[in-house]
Coordinates of C-alpha atoms in Angstrom, one line a residue:
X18 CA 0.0 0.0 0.0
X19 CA 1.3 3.4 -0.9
X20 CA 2.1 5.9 1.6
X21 CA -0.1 9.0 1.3
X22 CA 1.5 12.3 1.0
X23 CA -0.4 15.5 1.6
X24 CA -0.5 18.0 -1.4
X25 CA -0.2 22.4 -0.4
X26 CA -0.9 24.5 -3.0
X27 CA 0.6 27.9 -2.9
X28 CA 0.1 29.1 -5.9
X29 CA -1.8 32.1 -4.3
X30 CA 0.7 33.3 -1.4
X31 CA 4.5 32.3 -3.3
X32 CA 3.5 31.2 -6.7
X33 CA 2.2 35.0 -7.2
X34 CA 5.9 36.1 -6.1
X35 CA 6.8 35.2 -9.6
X36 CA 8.3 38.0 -11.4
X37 CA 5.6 39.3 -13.2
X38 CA 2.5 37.5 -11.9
X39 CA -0.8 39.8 -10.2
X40 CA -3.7 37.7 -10.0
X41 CA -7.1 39.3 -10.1
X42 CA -9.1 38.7 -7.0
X43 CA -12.0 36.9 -9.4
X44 CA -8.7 34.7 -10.3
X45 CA -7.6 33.6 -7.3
X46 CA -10.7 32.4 -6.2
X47 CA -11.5 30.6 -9.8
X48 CA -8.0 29.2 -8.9
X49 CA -8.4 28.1 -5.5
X50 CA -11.9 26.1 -6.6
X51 CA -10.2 24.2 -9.3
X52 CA -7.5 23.5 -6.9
X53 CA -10.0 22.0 -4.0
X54 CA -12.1 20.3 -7.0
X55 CA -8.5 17.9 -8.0
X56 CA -7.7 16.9 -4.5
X57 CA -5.3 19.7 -3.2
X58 CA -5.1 18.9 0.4
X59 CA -4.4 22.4 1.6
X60 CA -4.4 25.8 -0.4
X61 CA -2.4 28.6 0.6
X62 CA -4.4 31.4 -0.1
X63 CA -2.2 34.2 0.2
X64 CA -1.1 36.8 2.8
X65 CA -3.7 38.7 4.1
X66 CA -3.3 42.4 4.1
X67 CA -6.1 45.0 5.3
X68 CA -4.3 47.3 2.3
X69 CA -4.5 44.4 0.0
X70 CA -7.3 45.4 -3.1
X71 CA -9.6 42.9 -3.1
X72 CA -8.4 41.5 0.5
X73 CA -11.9 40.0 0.9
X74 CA -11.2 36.9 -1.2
X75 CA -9.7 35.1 0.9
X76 CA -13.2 34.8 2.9
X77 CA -14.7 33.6 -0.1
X78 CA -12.4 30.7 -0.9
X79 CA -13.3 29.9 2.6
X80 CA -16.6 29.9 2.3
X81 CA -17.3 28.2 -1.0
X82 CA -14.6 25.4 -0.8
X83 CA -15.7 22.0 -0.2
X84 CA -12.9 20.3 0.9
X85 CA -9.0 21.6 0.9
X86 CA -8.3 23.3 4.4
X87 CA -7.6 27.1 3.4
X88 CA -4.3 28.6 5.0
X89 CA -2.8 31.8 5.2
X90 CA 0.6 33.2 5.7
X91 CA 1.5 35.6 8.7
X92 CA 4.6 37.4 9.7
X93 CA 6.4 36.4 13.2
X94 CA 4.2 39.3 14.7
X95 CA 0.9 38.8 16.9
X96 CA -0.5 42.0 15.4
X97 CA -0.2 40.2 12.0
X98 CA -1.9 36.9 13.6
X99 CA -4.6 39.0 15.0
X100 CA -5.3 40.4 11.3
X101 CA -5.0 36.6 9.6
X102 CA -7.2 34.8 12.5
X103 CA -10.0 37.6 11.4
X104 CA -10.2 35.8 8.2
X105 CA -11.2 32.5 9.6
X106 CA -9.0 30.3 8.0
X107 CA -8.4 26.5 8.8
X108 CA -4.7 27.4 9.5
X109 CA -2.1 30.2 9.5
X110 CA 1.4 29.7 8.8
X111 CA 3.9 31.6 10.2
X112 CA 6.8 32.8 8.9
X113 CA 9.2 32.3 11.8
X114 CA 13.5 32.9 10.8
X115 CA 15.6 30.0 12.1
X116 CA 18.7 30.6 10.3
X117 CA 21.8 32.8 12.1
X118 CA 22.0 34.7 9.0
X119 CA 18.4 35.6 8.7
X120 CA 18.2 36.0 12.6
X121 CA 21.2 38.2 12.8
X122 CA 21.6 39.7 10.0
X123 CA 18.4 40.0 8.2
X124 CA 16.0 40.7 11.3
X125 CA 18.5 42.2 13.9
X126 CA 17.0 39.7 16.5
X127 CA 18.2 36.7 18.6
X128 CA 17.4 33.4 19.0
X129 CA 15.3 33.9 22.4
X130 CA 13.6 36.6 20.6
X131 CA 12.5 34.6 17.5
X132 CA 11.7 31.9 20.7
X133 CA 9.3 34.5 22.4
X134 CA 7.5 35.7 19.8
X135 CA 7.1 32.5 18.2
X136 CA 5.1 31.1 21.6
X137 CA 3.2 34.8 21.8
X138 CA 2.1 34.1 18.0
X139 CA 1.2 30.5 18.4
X140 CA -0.9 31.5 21.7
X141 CA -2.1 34.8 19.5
X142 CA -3.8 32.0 17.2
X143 CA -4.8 29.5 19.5
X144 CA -6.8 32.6 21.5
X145 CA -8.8 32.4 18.0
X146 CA -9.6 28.4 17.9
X147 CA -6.6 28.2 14.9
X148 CA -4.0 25.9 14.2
X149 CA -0.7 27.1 13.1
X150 CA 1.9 25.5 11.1
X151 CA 5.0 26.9 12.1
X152 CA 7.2 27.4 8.6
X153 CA 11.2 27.2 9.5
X154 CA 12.6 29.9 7.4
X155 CA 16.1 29.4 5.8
X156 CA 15.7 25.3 7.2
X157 CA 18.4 24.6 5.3
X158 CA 21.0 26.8 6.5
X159 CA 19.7 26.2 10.2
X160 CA 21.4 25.4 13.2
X161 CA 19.6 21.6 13.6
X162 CA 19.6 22.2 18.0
X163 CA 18.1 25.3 17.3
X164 CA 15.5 23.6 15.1
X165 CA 14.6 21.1 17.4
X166 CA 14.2 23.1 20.7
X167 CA 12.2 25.5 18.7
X168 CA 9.9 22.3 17.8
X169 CA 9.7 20.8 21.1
X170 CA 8.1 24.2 22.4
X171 CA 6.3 24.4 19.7
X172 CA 5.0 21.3 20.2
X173 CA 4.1 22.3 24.3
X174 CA 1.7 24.6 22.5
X175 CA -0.3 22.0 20.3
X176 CA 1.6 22.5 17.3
X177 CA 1.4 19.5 15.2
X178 CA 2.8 20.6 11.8
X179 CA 6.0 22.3 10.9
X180 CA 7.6 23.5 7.6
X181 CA 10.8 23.0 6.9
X182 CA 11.9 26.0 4.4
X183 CA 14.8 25.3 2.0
X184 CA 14.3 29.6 1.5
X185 CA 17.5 29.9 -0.4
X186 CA 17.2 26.5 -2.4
X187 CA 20.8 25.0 -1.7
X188 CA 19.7 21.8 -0.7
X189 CA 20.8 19.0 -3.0
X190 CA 18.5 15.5 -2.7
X191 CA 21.6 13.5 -0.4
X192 CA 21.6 16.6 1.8
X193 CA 17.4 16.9 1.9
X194 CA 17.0 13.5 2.9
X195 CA 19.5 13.6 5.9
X196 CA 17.5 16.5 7.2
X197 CA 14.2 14.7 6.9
X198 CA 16.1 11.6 8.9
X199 CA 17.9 14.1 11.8
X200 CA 14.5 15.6 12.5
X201 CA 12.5 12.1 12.8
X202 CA 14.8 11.1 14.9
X203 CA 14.9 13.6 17.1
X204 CA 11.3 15.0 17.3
X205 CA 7.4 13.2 16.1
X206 CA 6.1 16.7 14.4
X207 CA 4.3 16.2 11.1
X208 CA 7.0 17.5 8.2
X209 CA 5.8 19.3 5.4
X210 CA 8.4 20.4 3.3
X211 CA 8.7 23.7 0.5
X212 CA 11.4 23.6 -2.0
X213 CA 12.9 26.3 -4.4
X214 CA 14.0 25.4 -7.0
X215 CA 17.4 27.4 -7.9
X216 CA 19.5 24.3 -9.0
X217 CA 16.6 22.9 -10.6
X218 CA 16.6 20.3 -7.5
X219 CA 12.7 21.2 -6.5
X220 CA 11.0 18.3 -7.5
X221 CA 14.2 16.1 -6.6
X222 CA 14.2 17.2 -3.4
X223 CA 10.2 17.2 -2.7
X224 CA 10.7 13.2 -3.4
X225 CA 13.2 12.2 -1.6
X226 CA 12.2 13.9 1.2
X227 CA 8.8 12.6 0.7
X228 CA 10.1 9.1 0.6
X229 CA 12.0 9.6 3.5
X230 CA 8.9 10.3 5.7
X231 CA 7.9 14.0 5.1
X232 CA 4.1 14.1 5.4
X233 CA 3.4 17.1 3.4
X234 CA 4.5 19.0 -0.1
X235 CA 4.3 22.0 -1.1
X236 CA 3.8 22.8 -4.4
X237 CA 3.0 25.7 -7.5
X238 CA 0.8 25.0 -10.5
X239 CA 3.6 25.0 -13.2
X240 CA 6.2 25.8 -10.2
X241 CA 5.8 29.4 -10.7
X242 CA 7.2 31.2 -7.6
X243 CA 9.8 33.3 -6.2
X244 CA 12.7 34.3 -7.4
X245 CA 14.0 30.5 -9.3
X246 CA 10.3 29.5 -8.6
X247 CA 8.8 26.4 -6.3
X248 CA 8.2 22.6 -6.9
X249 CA 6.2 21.6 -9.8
X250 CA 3.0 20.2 -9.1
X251 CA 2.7 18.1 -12.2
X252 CA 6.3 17.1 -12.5
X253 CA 6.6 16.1 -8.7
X254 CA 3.0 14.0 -9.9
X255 CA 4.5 12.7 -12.3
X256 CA 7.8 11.5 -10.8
X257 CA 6.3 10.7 -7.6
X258 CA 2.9 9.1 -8.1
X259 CA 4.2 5.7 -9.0
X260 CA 5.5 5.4 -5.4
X261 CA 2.8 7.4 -3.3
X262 CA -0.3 8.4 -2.7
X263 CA -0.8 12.0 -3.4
X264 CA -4.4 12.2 -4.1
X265 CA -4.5 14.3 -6.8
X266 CA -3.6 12.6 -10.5
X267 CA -1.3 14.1 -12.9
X268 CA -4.4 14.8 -15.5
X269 CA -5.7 17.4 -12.9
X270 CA -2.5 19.0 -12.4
X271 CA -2.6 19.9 -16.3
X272 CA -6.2 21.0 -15.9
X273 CA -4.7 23.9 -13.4
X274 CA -2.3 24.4 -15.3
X275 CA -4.0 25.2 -18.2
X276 CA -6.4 27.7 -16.2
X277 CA -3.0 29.3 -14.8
X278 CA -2.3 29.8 -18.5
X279 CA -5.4 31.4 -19.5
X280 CA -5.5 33.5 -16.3
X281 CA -1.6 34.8 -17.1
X282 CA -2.4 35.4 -20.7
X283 CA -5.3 37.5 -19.8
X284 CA -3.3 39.4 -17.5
X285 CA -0.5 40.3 -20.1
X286 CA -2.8 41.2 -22.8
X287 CA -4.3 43.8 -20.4
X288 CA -0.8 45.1 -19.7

């Protein structure tokens, strides 16, 4: 029996990242529908933004989905949980830095500060009734202690779920699976794992950390995404389907990606 492996979708929140890409309100909506009609386990929906034009959608993916839990990104801020939990989503991710470099350097912080505010976020969204999945910025240039005390508080909290963030995309597929095996040995939190793709090692490393015990991939409808852009949906299908059970079939993927196409097409002909 194949091993079932969770699908996230975040077309909406990085996939849109992609140089380039707006989507229309309308769109993302249109999008998220096909997405929780071919199985998607979880759709990203975006980052929610009281500025944001249109910042209502995310309410309406909510409320006309049928079955793909509806997520939504958050800063490592409580005033930023505060604004996401209003939204009623199943989940909120939040973006939490867990590399020195990104602690240090980017954010100016420590590690007891990125430890504080992480609890004060996760109890921010708990004080609403919602989960959080707790997203490990920069995972893979992380001190692994670090990591796993960070989890095991987490955890204290009712965090089940963490995502492990390869943010600058050096991983390579030996290196990807050796972090998949330090953390289960070391801690029982669901894995979900989110790839970039800038030595083309997305998909490669989406499957072998998949078959190494990840629970959960993320992917983009035709890997759009920041910067080198995210795991492909149809080519991880493809490639990993044979071994797993991912619950949504390869002929679906094309069937987003074809709306992703008409949707992008429509948007440069307006430009």
């Amino acid at each position: 029996m194949k091993r079932q492996i969770k699908i996230v979708d975040t077309t909406l929140r990085d996939g849109e990242q992609c140089p380039g890409t707006v989507f229309a309100p309308s769109d993302k909506i249109k999008l998220a529908l096909l997405l929780d009609e071919i199985g998607v386990y979880e759709i990203e929906a975006g980052i929610f933004d009281t500025t944001t034009e249109g910042k209502d959608y995310i309410k309406e993916i909510v409320r006309q989905r049928k079955q793909a839990l509806v997520s939504v990104w958050s800063r490592l801020r409580p005033q930023d949980i505060e604004e996401a939990a209003r939204q009623k989503p199943d989940l909120i991710h939040i973006g939490t830095p867990v590399s020195f470099p990104l602690i240090y350097h980017k954010i100016h912080k420590n590690k007891k500060w990125v430890e504080n505010t992480l609890l004060e976020c996760i109890t921010t969204a708990a004080n609403h009734g919602i989960p959080v999945t707790v997203g490990l910025e920069d995972a893979s240039r992380a001190n692994m202690g670090f990591m796993i005390t960070l989890i095991r508080k987490a955890q204290e909290l009712g965090v089940k779920t963490v995502r492990l963030a390869d943010t600058v995309g050096i991983l390579m597929p030996d290196r990807a699976r050796e972090v998949i095996r330090e953390l289960k040995r070391s801690t029982d939190i669901q894995i979900e794992v989110h790839e970039h793709n800038y030595f083309g090692m997305a998909v490669a490393n989406s499957l072998v950390m998949a078959m190494e015990g990840a629970d959960m991939v993320d992917v983009t409808v035709s890997g759009i995404g920041e910067r080198a852009g995210n795991c492909h949906m149809a080519d991880f299908i493809h490639a990993a389907g044979r071994k797993l059970d991912l619950g949504v079939t390869l002929r679906d993927a094309r069937r987003a990606e074809r709306l992703l196409r008409e949707i992008t097409d429509r948007e440069m002909e307006l430009c």
